[in-house]
Tab-separated table of C-alpha atoms in Angstrom:
chain	number	residue	atom	x	y	z
A	173	MET	CA	0.430	7.903	8.544
A	174	PRO	CA	-0.061	10.228	11.789
A	175	ASP	CA	2.508	12.714	12.670
A	176	LYS	CA	3.083	12.813	16.417
A	177	VAL	CA	6.781	14.312	16.404
A	178	ALA	CA	6.629	17.051	18.616
A	179	PRO	CA	7.141	20.700	17.585
A	180	ALA	CA	10.742	21.680	18.571
A	181	GLU	CA	11.914	18.109	16.776
A	182	ARG	CA	10.232	19.205	13.600
A	183	GLN	CA	11.814	22.409	13.239
A	184	VAL	CA	15.834	21.257	14.404
A	185	LEU	CA	16.879	20.752	10.420
A	186	LYS	CA	15.066	23.106	8.694
A	187	ASN	CA	18.140	25.635	8.318
A	188	VAL	CA	20.005	22.737	6.981
A	189	LYS	CA	20.118	23.232	3.403
A	190	ALA	CA	21.629	21.188	0.496
A	191	THR	CA	24.524	23.108	-1.467
A	192	ASP	CA	23.886	25.221	-4.319
A	193	ASN	CA	25.171	22.483	-6.652
A	194	ASP	CA	22.138	20.183	-5.757
A	195	LYS	CA	19.606	20.437	-8.585
A	196	GLU	CA	17.433	17.993	-7.728
A	197	ALA	CA	15.177	17.343	-4.714
A	198	VAL	CA	17.339	15.334	-2.006
A	199	GLN	CA	15.186	12.083	-1.666
A	200	LEU	CA	15.190	8.283	-2.003
A	201	LYS	CA	15.589	7.822	-5.775
A	202	LYS	CA	13.302	5.154	-8.011
A	203	GLU	CA	16.049	3.161	-8.777
A	204	LEU	CA	14.813	-0.337	-8.082
A	205	GLY	CA	13.303	-2.270	-11.143
A	206	LEU	CA	11.729	-5.849	-11.371
A	207	LEU	CA	15.003	-7.810	-11.381
A	208	ASP	CA	16.108	-5.704	-8.526
A	209	GLY	CA	12.778	-6.178	-6.811
A	210	VAL	CA	13.052	-10.012	-7.498
A	211	ALA	CA	16.735	-10.594	-6.117
A	212	ILE	CA	15.727	-8.543	-3.320
A	213	ILE	CA	13.183	-10.645	-1.891
A	214	VAL	CA	14.786	-14.261	-3.169
A	215	GLY	CA	17.848	-12.991	-1.851
A	216	ILE	CA	16.367	-12.370	1.481
A	217	ILE	CA	14.560	-15.494	1.977
A	218	VAL	CA	17.437	-17.462	0.506
A	219	GLY	CA	19.941	-17.341	3.565
A	220	ALA	CA	21.500	-19.648	5.677
A	221	GLY	CA	17.776	-21.293	6.778
A	222	ILE	CA	17.513	-23.595	3.758
A	223	PHE	CA	21.328	-24.768	4.188
A	224	VAL	CA	21.484	-24.687	7.923
A	225	SER	CA	18.327	-25.745	9.636
A	226	PRO	CA	15.942	-27.893	7.655
A	227	LYS	CA	15.980	-30.309	11.045
A	228	GLY	CA	13.596	-27.690	12.894
A	229	VAL	CA	10.829	-28.919	10.590
A	230	LEU	CA	11.629	-32.426	10.411
A	231	ARG	CA	12.177	-32.814	14.679
A	232	ASN	CA	9.027	-30.916	15.290
A	233	SER	CA	6.798	-32.606	12.532
A	234	GLY	CA	8.245	-36.399	13.162
A	235	SER	CA	8.277	-37.910	9.968
A	236	VAL	CA	9.763	-37.038	6.440
A	237	GLY	CA	6.310	-37.349	5.103
A	238	GLN	CA	4.783	-34.051	7.290
A	239	ALA	CA	8.124	-32.184	6.932
A	240	LEU	CA	7.541	-32.001	3.027
A	241	ILE	CA	3.934	-31.194	3.514
A	242	VAL	CA	5.181	-28.336	5.779
A	243	TRP	CA	7.715	-26.783	4.009
A	244	ILE	CA	4.744	-26.902	0.759
A	245	PHE	CA	2.372	-25.556	2.991
A	246	SER	CA	4.524	-22.542	4.428
A	247	GLY	CA	5.779	-21.699	1.086
A	248	LEU	CA	2.067	-21.482	-0.262
A	249	LEU	CA	0.913	-19.407	3.493
A	250	SER	CA	4.300	-17.013	2.443
A	251	LEU	CA	2.407	-16.704	-1.492
A	252	ILE	CA	-1.037	-15.529	0.344
A	253	GLY	CA	0.620	-13.411	2.845
A	254	ALA	CA	2.973	-11.584	0.187
A	255	LEU	CA	-0.428	-11.015	-2.305
A	256	CYS	CA	-1.822	-9.384	0.908
A	257	TYR	CA	0.930	-7.183	1.355
A	258	ALA	CA	1.174	-6.505	-2.437
A	259	GLU	CA	-2.561	-4.994	-2.041
A	260	LEU	CA	-1.249	-2.952	1.114
A	261	GLY	CA	1.889	-2.029	-0.570
A	262	THR	CA	0.117	-0.664	-3.730
A	263	MET	CA	-2.966	1.087	-1.746
A	264	ILE	CA	-0.220	2.438	0.999
A	265	PRO	CA	2.848	3.313	-1.306
A	266	LYS	CA	4.705	4.258	1.511
A	267	SER	CA	7.951	2.598	2.590
A	268	GLY	CA	7.912	0.771	5.864
A	269	GLY	CA	5.989	-1.766	5.210
A	270	ASP	CA	4.327	-3.371	8.601
A	271	TYR	CA	5.036	-0.291	9.973
A	272	ALA	CA	3.122	1.988	7.721
A	273	TYR	CA	0.242	-0.637	7.122
A	274	ILE	CA	-0.174	-0.533	11.250
A	275	SER	CA	-0.075	2.585	11.440
A	276	ASP	CA	-2.367	3.440	8.658
A	277	ALA	CA	-4.827	1.166	9.871
A	278	PHE	CA	-4.829	1.157	13.828
A	279	GLY	CA	-2.953	4.303	14.337
A	280	PRO	CA	0.580	5.340	15.644
A	281	LEU	CA	1.064	3.404	19.366
A	282	PRO	CA	0.531	-0.299	17.640
A	283	ALA	CA	2.736	0.805	15.115
A	284	PHE	CA	5.349	2.344	17.194
A	285	LEU	CA	5.283	-1.152	18.902
A	286	TYR	CA	6.156	-2.782	16.174
A	287	LEU	CA	9.390	-0.273	15.413
A	288	TRP	CA	10.470	-0.824	19.028
A	289	VAL	CA	10.328	-4.344	18.606
A	290	ALA	CA	11.990	-4.169	14.946
A	291	LEU	CA	14.864	-1.503	16.081
A	292	PHE	CA	16.302	-3.820	19.078
A	293	ILE	CA	15.273	-7.310	18.705
A	294	LEU	CA	13.845	-8.405	15.283
A	295	VAL	CA	15.916	-6.713	12.258
A	296	PRO	CA	19.514	-6.326	14.272
A	297	THR	CA	18.826	-9.775	15.812
A	298	GLY	CA	18.375	-11.237	12.361
A	299	ASN	CA	21.342	-9.463	10.835
A	300	ALA	CA	23.843	-10.428	13.492
A	301	ILE	CA	22.962	-13.965	13.286
A	302	THR	CA	23.358	-13.977	9.590
A	303	ALA	CA	26.617	-12.483	9.833
A	304	LEU	CA	27.922	-14.902	11.867
A	305	THR	CA	26.642	-17.561	10.085
A	306	PHE	CA	28.516	-16.139	7.275
A	307	ALA	CA	31.960	-16.070	9.424
A	308	GLN	CA	31.727	-19.394	10.576
A	309	TYR	CA	31.779	-20.562	7.181
A	310	ILE	CA	34.424	-18.356	5.683
A	311	LEU	CA	36.407	-19.726	8.859
A	312	GLN	CA	35.752	-23.505	9.248
A	313	PRO	CA	38.151	-24.084	6.591
A	314	VAL	CA	41.226	-22.498	8.759
A	315	TRP	CA	40.342	-24.665	11.552
A	316	PRO	CA	39.086	-28.015	10.070
A	317	GLY	CA	37.780	-30.614	12.423
A	318	CYS	CA	36.936	-27.918	15.063
A	319	VAL	CA	34.777	-25.066	15.677
A	320	PRO	CA	36.802	-21.823	15.120
A	321	PRO	CA	37.118	-19.343	17.794
A	322	TYR	CA	34.098	-17.352	18.792
A	323	GLU	CA	35.738	-14.083	19.153
A	324	ALA	CA	37.444	-14.649	15.545
A	325	VAL	CA	33.890	-15.410	14.357
A	326	ARG	CA	32.194	-12.326	15.684
A	327	LEU	CA	35.336	-9.892	14.378
A	328	LEU	CA	34.449	-11.081	11.103
A	329	ALA	CA	31.040	-11.076	11.412
A	330	ALA	CA	31.507	-7.437	12.619
A	331	VAL	CA	33.771	-6.508	9.744
A	332	ILE	CA	31.131	-7.982	7.180
A	333	THR	CA	28.528	-5.934	8.623
A	334	CYS	CA	30.779	-2.494	8.637
A	335	LEU	CA	31.519	-3.406	4.783
A	336	LEU	CA	27.862	-4.237	3.830
A	337	THR	CA	26.848	-1.024	5.475
A	338	ALA	CA	29.540	1.135	4.093
A	339	ILE	CA	28.218	-0.058	0.547
A	340	ASN	CA	24.557	0.588	0.652
A	341	CYS	CA	25.626	4.062	2.183
A	342	TYR	CA	27.712	4.489	-0.665
A	343	ASN	CA	25.329	3.559	-3.483
A	344	VAL	CA	22.151	2.226	-4.047
A	345	LYS	CA	23.087	0.617	-7.422
A	346	TRP	CA	26.060	-1.206	-5.773
A	347	ALA	CA	23.813	-2.517	-3.248
A	348	THR	CA	21.594	-3.897	-5.446
A	349	ARG	CA	24.260	-5.269	-8.325
A	350	VAL	CA	25.839	-6.974	-5.082
A	351	GLN	CA	22.176	-8.476	-4.515
A	352	ASP	CA	21.602	-9.425	-8.004
A	353	ILE	CA	24.969	-11.262	-7.933
A	354	PHE	CA	24.601	-13.245	-4.622
A	355	THR	CA	20.827	-14.234	-5.437
A	356	GLY	CA	22.241	-15.955	-8.472
A	357	THR	CA	24.956	-17.778	-6.549
A	358	LYS	CA	22.785	-19.007	-3.689
A	359	ILE	CA	20.223	-20.065	-6.313
A	360	PHE	CA	23.347	-22.228	-8.124
A	361	ALA	CA	24.220	-23.982	-5.012
A	362	LEU	CA	20.783	-25.329	-4.503
A	363	VAL	CA	20.194	-26.371	-8.090
A	364	ILE	CA	24.009	-28.138	-7.831
A	365	ILE	CA	21.830	-29.578	-4.191
A	366	MET	CA	18.889	-30.897	-5.980
A	367	VAL	CA	20.410	-32.197	-9.172
A	368	ALA	CA	22.851	-34.072	-6.955
A	369	GLY	CA	19.783	-35.376	-4.690
A	370	LEU	CA	17.783	-36.433	-8.114
A	371	TRP	CA	20.850	-38.156	-9.454
A	372	TRP	CA	21.071	-40.354	-6.095
A	373	LEU	CA	17.232	-41.028	-6.190
A	374	SER	CA	17.551	-42.150	-9.994
A	375	MET	CA	20.035	-44.464	-8.950
A	376	GLY	CA	17.108	-46.715	-6.500
A	377	HIS	CA	18.260	-44.810	-3.060
A	378	THR	CA	14.528	-44.609	-1.984
A	379	GLU	CA	14.962	-46.444	1.133
A	380	ASN	CA	14.324	-43.316	3.181
A	381	PHE	CA	10.777	-42.911	1.425
A	382	HIS	CA	9.193	-46.358	1.984
A	383	HIS	CA	7.777	-45.155	5.319
A	384	PRO	CA	7.000	-41.796	4.793
A	385	MET	CA	4.322	-40.644	7.536
A	386	ASP	CA	5.655	-43.031	10.468
A	387	GLY	CA	6.104	-40.999	13.310
A	388	THR	CA	4.133	-38.199	12.338
A	389	ASN	CA	3.534	-35.604	15.134
A	390	THR	CA	-0.291	-34.482	15.323
A	391	GLN	CA	-0.237	-32.563	18.218
A	392	PRO	CA	-0.962	-28.833	17.061
A	393	GLY	CA	1.223	-27.315	19.156
A	394	TYR	CA	4.071	-28.829	17.526
A	395	ILE	CA	2.649	-28.516	14.112
A	396	ALA	CA	2.788	-24.881	14.919
A	397	LEU	CA	6.211	-24.936	15.723
A	398	ALA	CA	7.051	-27.295	12.641
A	399	VAL	CA	5.411	-24.424	10.650
A	400	TYR	CA	7.243	-21.835	12.360
A	401	SER	CA	10.504	-23.264	11.778
A	402	GLY	CA	9.493	-23.676	7.944
A	403	LEU	CA	8.131	-19.937	7.916
A	404	PHE	CA	11.872	-18.820	9.136
A	405	SER	CA	13.392	-20.099	6.310
A	406	TYR	CA	10.735	-18.287	3.987
A	407	SER	CA	11.260	-15.224	6.322
A	408	GLY	CA	11.638	-11.748	4.201
A	409	TRP	CA	9.069	-12.576	1.561
A	410	ASN	CA	7.542	-8.935	2.929
A	411	TYR	CA	10.913	-6.794	2.864
A	412	LEU	CA	10.451	-5.607	-0.714
A	413	ASN	CA	7.647	-3.631	0.743
A	414	PHE	CA	9.720	-1.439	2.956
A	415	VAL	CA	11.347	-0.040	-0.164
A	416	THR	CA	8.045	0.817	-2.050
A	417	GLU	CA	9.148	4.590	-2.675
A	418	GLU	CA	12.368	3.092	-4.564
A	419	LEU	CA	10.426	0.491	-6.733
A	420	LYS	CA	9.874	1.845	-10.282
A	421	ASP	CA	6.302	1.230	-11.236
A	422	PRO	CA	5.589	-0.380	-7.825
A	423	TYR	CA	2.034	-1.234	-8.981
A	424	LYS	CA	3.291	-3.614	-11.471
A	425	ASN	CA	6.456	-4.615	-10.556
A	426	LEU	CA	5.851	-5.236	-6.676
A	427	PRO	CA	3.109	-7.905	-7.739
A	428	LYS	CA	5.187	-9.535	-10.238
A	429	ALA	CA	8.082	-9.820	-8.386
A	430	ILE	CA	6.144	-11.364	-5.534
A	431	CYS	CA	4.532	-13.876	-8.198
A	432	ILE	CA	8.028	-14.358	-9.732
A	433	SER	CA	10.036	-14.956	-6.553
A	434	LEU	CA	7.630	-17.240	-4.057
A	435	PRO	CA	6.231	-19.921	-6.423
A	436	LEU	CA	10.438	-19.810	-7.035
A	437	VAL	CA	11.580	-20.630	-3.662
A	438	THR	CA	8.946	-22.721	-2.685
A	439	VAL	CA	9.645	-25.268	-5.608
A	440	ILE	CA	13.543	-24.699	-5.023
A	441	TYR	CA	13.176	-25.511	-1.272
A	442	VAL	CA	10.657	-28.511	-1.429
A	443	LEU	CA	13.395	-29.983	-4.228
A	444	ALA	CA	16.354	-29.337	-1.966
A	445	ASN	CA	14.255	-30.674	1.159
A	446	VAL	CA	13.520	-34.441	-1.335
A	447	ALA	CA	17.593	-34.368	-2.257
A	448	TYR	CA	18.207	-33.934	1.624
A	449	PHE	CA	15.907	-36.717	2.600
A	450	VAL	CA	16.948	-39.020	-0.542
A	451	VAL	CA	20.499	-38.801	0.760
A	452	LEU	CA	20.648	-38.411	4.722
A	453	THR	CA	18.517	-40.270	7.122
A	454	GLN	CA	16.554	-38.763	9.938
A	455	ASP	CA	18.684	-39.324	12.226
A	456	GLU	CA	21.203	-37.967	10.168
A	457	ILE	CA	19.528	-34.660	9.709
A	458	LEU	CA	18.168	-34.138	13.254
A	459	ALA	CA	22.560	-34.659	14.512
A	460	SER	CA	23.677	-32.141	12.112
A	461	HIS	CA	24.441	-28.797	12.721
A	462	ALA	CA	24.416	-28.100	8.932
A	463	VAL	CA	22.488	-29.940	6.815
A	464	ALA	CA	23.739	-29.050	3.520
A	465	VAL	CA	27.426	-29.490	4.417
A	466	THR	CA	26.477	-32.971	5.872
A	467	PHE	CA	24.719	-33.875	2.503
A	468	GLY	CA	27.935	-32.228	0.666
A	469	ASP	CA	30.431	-34.521	2.923
A	470	LYS	CA	28.106	-37.591	2.191
A	471	LEU	CA	27.714	-37.315	-1.564
A	472	LEU	CA	30.165	-34.449	-3.521
A	473	GLY	CA	33.420	-36.125	-2.203
A	474	VAL	CA	36.322	-33.700	-2.994
A	475	MET	CA	33.989	-30.984	-3.911
A	476	SER	CA	32.379	-31.245	-0.758
A	477	TRP	CA	33.901	-27.713	0.164
A	478	ILE	CA	31.498	-25.570	-2.758
A	479	ILE	CA	28.730	-26.006	0.062
A	480	PRO	CA	30.333	-24.209	3.097
A	481	PHE	CA	31.738	-21.678	-0.033
A	482	PHE	CA	27.848	-21.268	-1.388
A	483	VAL	CA	26.447	-20.920	2.577
A	484	ALA	CA	28.849	-18.196	2.971
A	485	CYS	CA	27.746	-16.670	-0.158
A	486	SER	CA	23.892	-17.064	0.462
A	487	THR	CA	24.393	-15.354	4.050
A	488	PHE	CA	26.589	-12.414	2.594
A	489	GLY	CA	23.516	-11.670	-0.230
A	490	ALA	CA	20.957	-12.066	2.551
A	491	LEU	CA	22.793	-9.515	4.661
A	492	ASN	CA	23.244	-7.041	2.335
A	493	GLY	CA	19.470	-7.576	1.250
A	494	ALA	CA	18.386	-6.973	4.912
A	495	ILE	CA	20.629	-4.004	5.627
A	496	PHE	CA	19.110	-2.246	2.465
A	497	ALA	CA	15.627	-2.515	3.182
A	498	SER	CA	15.145	-2.866	7.231
A	499	SER	CA	16.933	0.629	7.138
A	500	ARG	CA	14.161	2.244	5.087
A	501	LEU	CA	11.685	1.034	7.722
A	502	PHE	CA	13.930	3.221	10.439
A	503	PHE	CA	14.012	5.731	8.058
A	504	VAL	CA	10.162	6.159	7.571
A	505	GLY	CA	9.512	5.359	11.254
A	506	ALA	CA	12.123	8.877	11.880
A	507	ARG	CA	10.504	10.922	9.120
A	508	ASN	CA	7.420	10.197	10.978
A	509	GLY	CA	8.524	11.198	14.458
A	510	HIS	CA	8.985	7.789	16.049
A	511	LEU	CA	12.402	7.904	16.171
A	512	PRO	CA	15.184	10.738	16.508
A	513	ALA	CA	15.017	13.215	13.597
A	514	ALA	CA	18.501	12.327	12.286
A	515	ILE	CA	17.746	9.033	11.104
A	516	ALA	CA	15.472	10.289	8.791
A	517	LEU	CA	18.087	12.196	6.994
A	518	ILE	CA	19.376	11.671	3.792
A	519	ASN	CA	23.308	12.319	2.305
A	520	VAL	CA	23.088	15.197	-0.247
A	521	ARG	CA	25.850	13.056	-2.162
A	522	ASN	CA	24.896	9.807	-2.775
A	523	LEU	CA	21.181	10.146	-1.897
A	524	THR	CA	21.124	7.356	0.539
A	525	PRO	CA	19.716	7.364	4.098
A	526	MET	CA	23.180	7.265	5.549
A	527	PRO	CA	22.305	7.963	9.083
A	528	SER	CA	19.784	4.906	9.395
A	529	LEU	CA	22.150	2.523	8.120
A	530	ILE	CA	24.965	3.625	10.427
A	531	PHE	CA	22.509	3.362	13.493
A	532	LEU	CA	21.277	-0.227	12.250
A	533	CYS	CA	24.893	-1.191	11.805
A	534	ILE	CA	25.625	-0.167	15.801
A	535	ILE	CA	22.539	-1.934	17.259
A	536	THR	CA	23.934	-4.912	15.076
A	537	LEU	CA	27.545	-4.553	16.183
A	538	ALA	CA	26.192	-4.259	19.833
A	539	LEU	CA	24.260	-7.450	19.479
A	540	LEU	CA	27.215	-9.223	18.512
A	541	ILE	CA	28.476	-8.896	21.784
A	542	ILE	CA	26.147	-10.789	23.396
A	543	GLU	CA	27.639	-14.389	24.112
A	544	ASP	CA	24.809	-16.354	22.896
A	545	VAL	CA	22.868	-14.062	20.426
A	546	TYR	CA	21.173	-17.082	19.104
A	547	VAL	CA	18.846	-17.680	21.696
A	548	LEU	CA	17.146	-14.457	20.896
A	549	ILE	CA	15.660	-15.876	17.788
A	550	ASN	CA	13.314	-18.334	20.326
A	551	TYR	CA	11.770	-15.208	21.511
A	552	VAL	CA	11.245	-13.166	18.121
A	553	SER	CA	9.387	-16.009	16.089
A	554	PHE	CA	6.124	-15.614	18.101
A	555	VAL	CA	6.392	-11.733	18.100
A	556	GLU	CA	7.190	-11.240	14.315
A	557	ALA	CA	3.842	-13.666	13.706
A	558	LEU	CA	1.829	-11.529	16.199
A	559	PHE	CA	2.868	-8.282	14.141
A	560	THR	CA	2.212	-9.909	10.486
A	561	THR	CA	-1.066	-11.156	11.962
A	562	LEU	CA	-1.829	-7.483	12.920
A	563	SER	CA	-1.290	-6.211	9.639
A	564	VAL	CA	-3.253	-8.547	7.501
A	565	SER	CA	-5.941	-7.895	10.245
A	566	GLY	CA	-5.222	-4.375	9.389
A	567	LEU	CA	-6.441	-5.265	5.293
A	568	LEU	CA	-9.589	-6.528	6.699
A	569	TRP	CA	-10.267	-3.562	8.732
A	570	LEU	CA	-9.281	-1.364	5.774
A	571	ARG	CA	-11.651	-3.220	3.392
A	572	TYR	CA	-14.709	-2.364	6.066
A	573	LYS	CA	-13.472	1.265	7.247
A	574	SER	CA	-12.665	2.589	4.157
A	575	PRO	CA	-14.513	0.230	1.095
A	576	ASP	CA	-14.025	3.008	-1.524
A	577	ARG	CA	-10.518	3.504	-0.855
A	578	GLU	CA	-8.539	3.457	-4.098
A	579	ARG	CA	-6.698	-0.097	-4.396
A	580	PRO	CA	-4.616	-0.463	-7.171
A	581	ILE	CA	-4.491	-4.471	-6.565
A	582	LYS	CA	-7.389	-6.482	-4.611
A	583	VAL	CA	-7.064	-9.747	-3.966
A	584	SER	CA	-9.777	-12.167	-2.951
A	585	ILE	CA	-11.156	-11.117	0.046
A	586	SER	CA	-10.524	-15.344	0.902
A	587	LEU	CA	-6.913	-14.905	0.627
A	588	PRO	CA	-6.472	-12.435	3.990
A	589	ILE	CA	-9.202	-14.325	5.286
A	590	ILE	CA	-7.242	-17.512	5.039
A	591	PHE	CA	-4.181	-15.941	6.262
A	592	PHE	CA	-5.566	-14.099	9.254
A	593	VAL	CA	-6.796	-17.335	10.607
A	594	ILE	CA	-3.879	-19.534	10.185
A	595	CYS	CA	-1.742	-16.799	11.597
A	596	ALA	CA	-3.733	-16.615	14.251
A	597	PHE	CA	-3.337	-20.394	14.849
A	598	LEU	CA	0.517	-19.945	14.752
A	599	VAL	CA	0.266	-17.114	17.415
A	600	THR	CA	-2.170	-18.956	19.814
A	601	PHE	CA	-0.807	-22.688	19.587
A	602	PRO	CA	2.558	-22.638	20.770
A	603	CYS	CA	1.515	-20.483	24.169
A	604	TYR	CA	0.944	-23.661	25.742
A	605	VAL	CA	4.337	-25.297	24.161
A	606	SER	CA	6.649	-22.666	24.272
A	607	PRO	CA	5.065	-20.081	27.432
A	608	TRP	CA	8.445	-18.915	28.463
A	609	GLU	CA	9.496	-17.595	24.931
A	610	VAL	CA	6.101	-16.036	24.346
A	611	GLY	CA	6.213	-14.167	27.602
A	612	VAL	CA	9.006	-12.556	26.975
A	613	GLY	CA	8.181	-11.652	23.221
A	614	VAL	CA	4.759	-9.959	25.040
A	615	ILE	CA	6.984	-8.124	27.505
A	616	ILE	CA	9.273	-6.826	24.573
A	617	ILE	CA	6.180	-5.490	23.221
A	618	LEU	CA	4.858	-3.813	26.195
A	619	SER	CA	8.342	-2.187	27.438
A	620	GLY	CA	7.616	-0.113	24.323
A	621	ILE	CA	4.349	1.673	25.915
A	622	PRO	CA	6.394	4.254	28.266
A	623	VAL	CA	8.627	4.333	25.634
A	624	TYR	CA	5.995	5.756	23.412
A	625	TRP	CA	4.467	8.064	26.276
A	626	VAL	CA	7.825	9.657	27.460
A	627	PHE	CA	9.146	10.306	23.978
A	628	ILE	CA	6.672	10.811	21.601
A	629	ARG	CA	3.027	11.615	23.307
A	630	TRP	CA	4.366	13.869	25.805
A	631	ASN	CA	4.697	17.607	24.642
A	632	LYS	CA	6.144	18.995	27.226
A	633	LYS	CA	9.698	17.974	27.412
A	634	PRO	CA	12.110	19.418	29.345
A	635	LYS	CA	14.108	21.990	27.465
A	636	TRP	CA	17.321	20.024	28.473
A	637	LEU	CA	15.822	16.583	26.597
A	638	VAL	CA	14.863	19.053	23.425
A	639	ARG	CA	18.194	20.700	23.594
A	640	THR	CA	19.963	17.529	23.392
A	641	SER	CA	18.079	16.303	20.864
A	642	HIS	CA	18.699	19.339	18.638
A	643	ASN	CA	22.385	18.933	19.300
A	644	PHE	CA	22.290	15.077	18.448
A	645	ASN	CA	20.576	16.147	15.063
A	646	MET	CA	22.498	19.136	14.298
A	647	ILE	CA	25.546	16.891	14.915
A	648	CYS	CA	24.357	14.116	12.781
A	649	ALA	CA	23.447	16.230	10.087
A	650	LYS	CA	27.193	18.139	9.292
A	651	LEU	CA	28.979	14.794	9.939
A	652	PHE	CA	27.097	12.474	7.539
A	653	MET	CA	26.206	15.926	5.119
A	654	CYS	CA	22.774	14.835	5.416
A	655	VAL	CA	19.401	16.768	5.150
A	656	GLN	CA	15.804	16.065	5.512
A	657	GLU	CA	14.113	14.667	2.418
A	658	GLN	CA	12.990	17.087	0.350
A	659	LYS	CA	9.467	16.220	-2.030
A	660	SER	CA	9.187	16.823	-5.366
A	661	ASP	CA	7.147	19.667	-6.929
C-alpha cells in the first residue's frame, strides 16, 4: 500500500521504545479462530435491523411476496460480495478491508476518501445508532407506555459505548468472548420468533399469504430502495476483512467464516420475516416502530418482555463487534500516514490499538450530541454502496492489471461481475428517487479532497503544524503507554 506519510511524521515516535521486559514484538496478535470469525460476522450483521425495521423493505416493495424476494436476494447478494471480499482479503492480507483494497487497486486518494467518510460518518454513525437503540430498549420498562426521555437514552448510550471501548482496549480475548456470548443470545431470540411464527402458521393462520404479490411496486428506483433496506440489515458482512491480520490461518478461516455466516444469516432472516408476515398484517408492520416488539406483544402474551431484552442484547453484541473491527480500519489508515500517527500506536501491555479505539469512541460520543443522529443514515447508505462498488471494481481491475498475482482464493469471474452490475444499479437508480440524500453523500466524499492535499500530499508543512503534530503524538504515546507496531523478524 502506498505510504504517503510526511518524513517528519514518520520519525516522531522512533525514540519511544517498549520496556525491557517485553520479549516479543509489540504488534496485533493472531488470536481470532474460526468461531470468533463467525461470531464477528453474525454478531455485527444481526443487530437491531432484523428486530426493528423490516418495514423498510415492505414499504418500498409494496407486497409481502416481493419483500420476501428482496430478503432472499439481499442475502445472496451479500454472500456474493463476501466471496469477492474473500479473494481480496487473501490476495491483500492486510487489515482495513475496503481501505486496503481500494488503495492497492486505485491509489491513496480514493482510499483516503473512503477512510474520510468511514471515520466521520459511516462507522461512528452506525455505532451511535446501535448504542441509542440498545439504550431505548433497556430503558423502555422504566417508562412503560411512553418513550423514554431522549437525554436518558443518550446518557446510557454514551456509557455503554465507553464500557465496550474499555473492554476492547483491555483485552482482545475479552472482546471476542463478549462477541461469542451475545451472538448466541441474538440467534436464540430469532429462533424464538421463528418457532412462534411457524406454530401460528401450523394453526391455519395463512390469511396474510392469500395474495402475496398484491400491491407490488415495480418501479426500479423503489426496488433499489427496498434492496437498500434489506442490505442495511445485512450490513457488516465485510467487517471480518478489517481484522485479517489478527485472524489465525486467514487463507482458510476467512472464506470458511463467510461461507458459514452468510447462508446462516439469510435463512434466519427469511424465516424471521415469514414469522412476522404470518402474525402481523401489512398495516400493522408499517405502523410499528419495532416489528419484533409488536410481534411479541401480539403473540407471546406475558412473555412479550423477552423481545425487548433480546433486542438490547443483540445491539450490545453488534456494537461490540463494530467497535472491535472498525478500530482496526483507522489503525491501518494511520499506519499508512492517512491519519495522525498516534492512532497507529499499540499498547505495550495489552497489545491492542488503544488510541484508535479511544479516538473512535470520542467521535461516536460527539455524534450522540446531535439531536437527530438517525437522519445521517439517509445520507450514508448511498456512500457505503458506492465504495463497496469501488472495492469490487478494484477486484476486476486487479484481475486485468495483475493476472499472475498470487490468489489463494480465486472466485469465478462471473461473481464480481454480477456483484458490480447489481451494485451499479443500486448506486444509480436512487439518484432520481432520493436526489437530496445522494447529493449530500457526494458532497461529504468530495470534502475530503482538500483535506488530503493539505495534510497528506503537502510535504512542506509549516513548522508549527509539524511541531503540534509531534507533541500530540508523543503525549498519546506516553498517556496510553503505546509504541509503534514492531514487525517480527
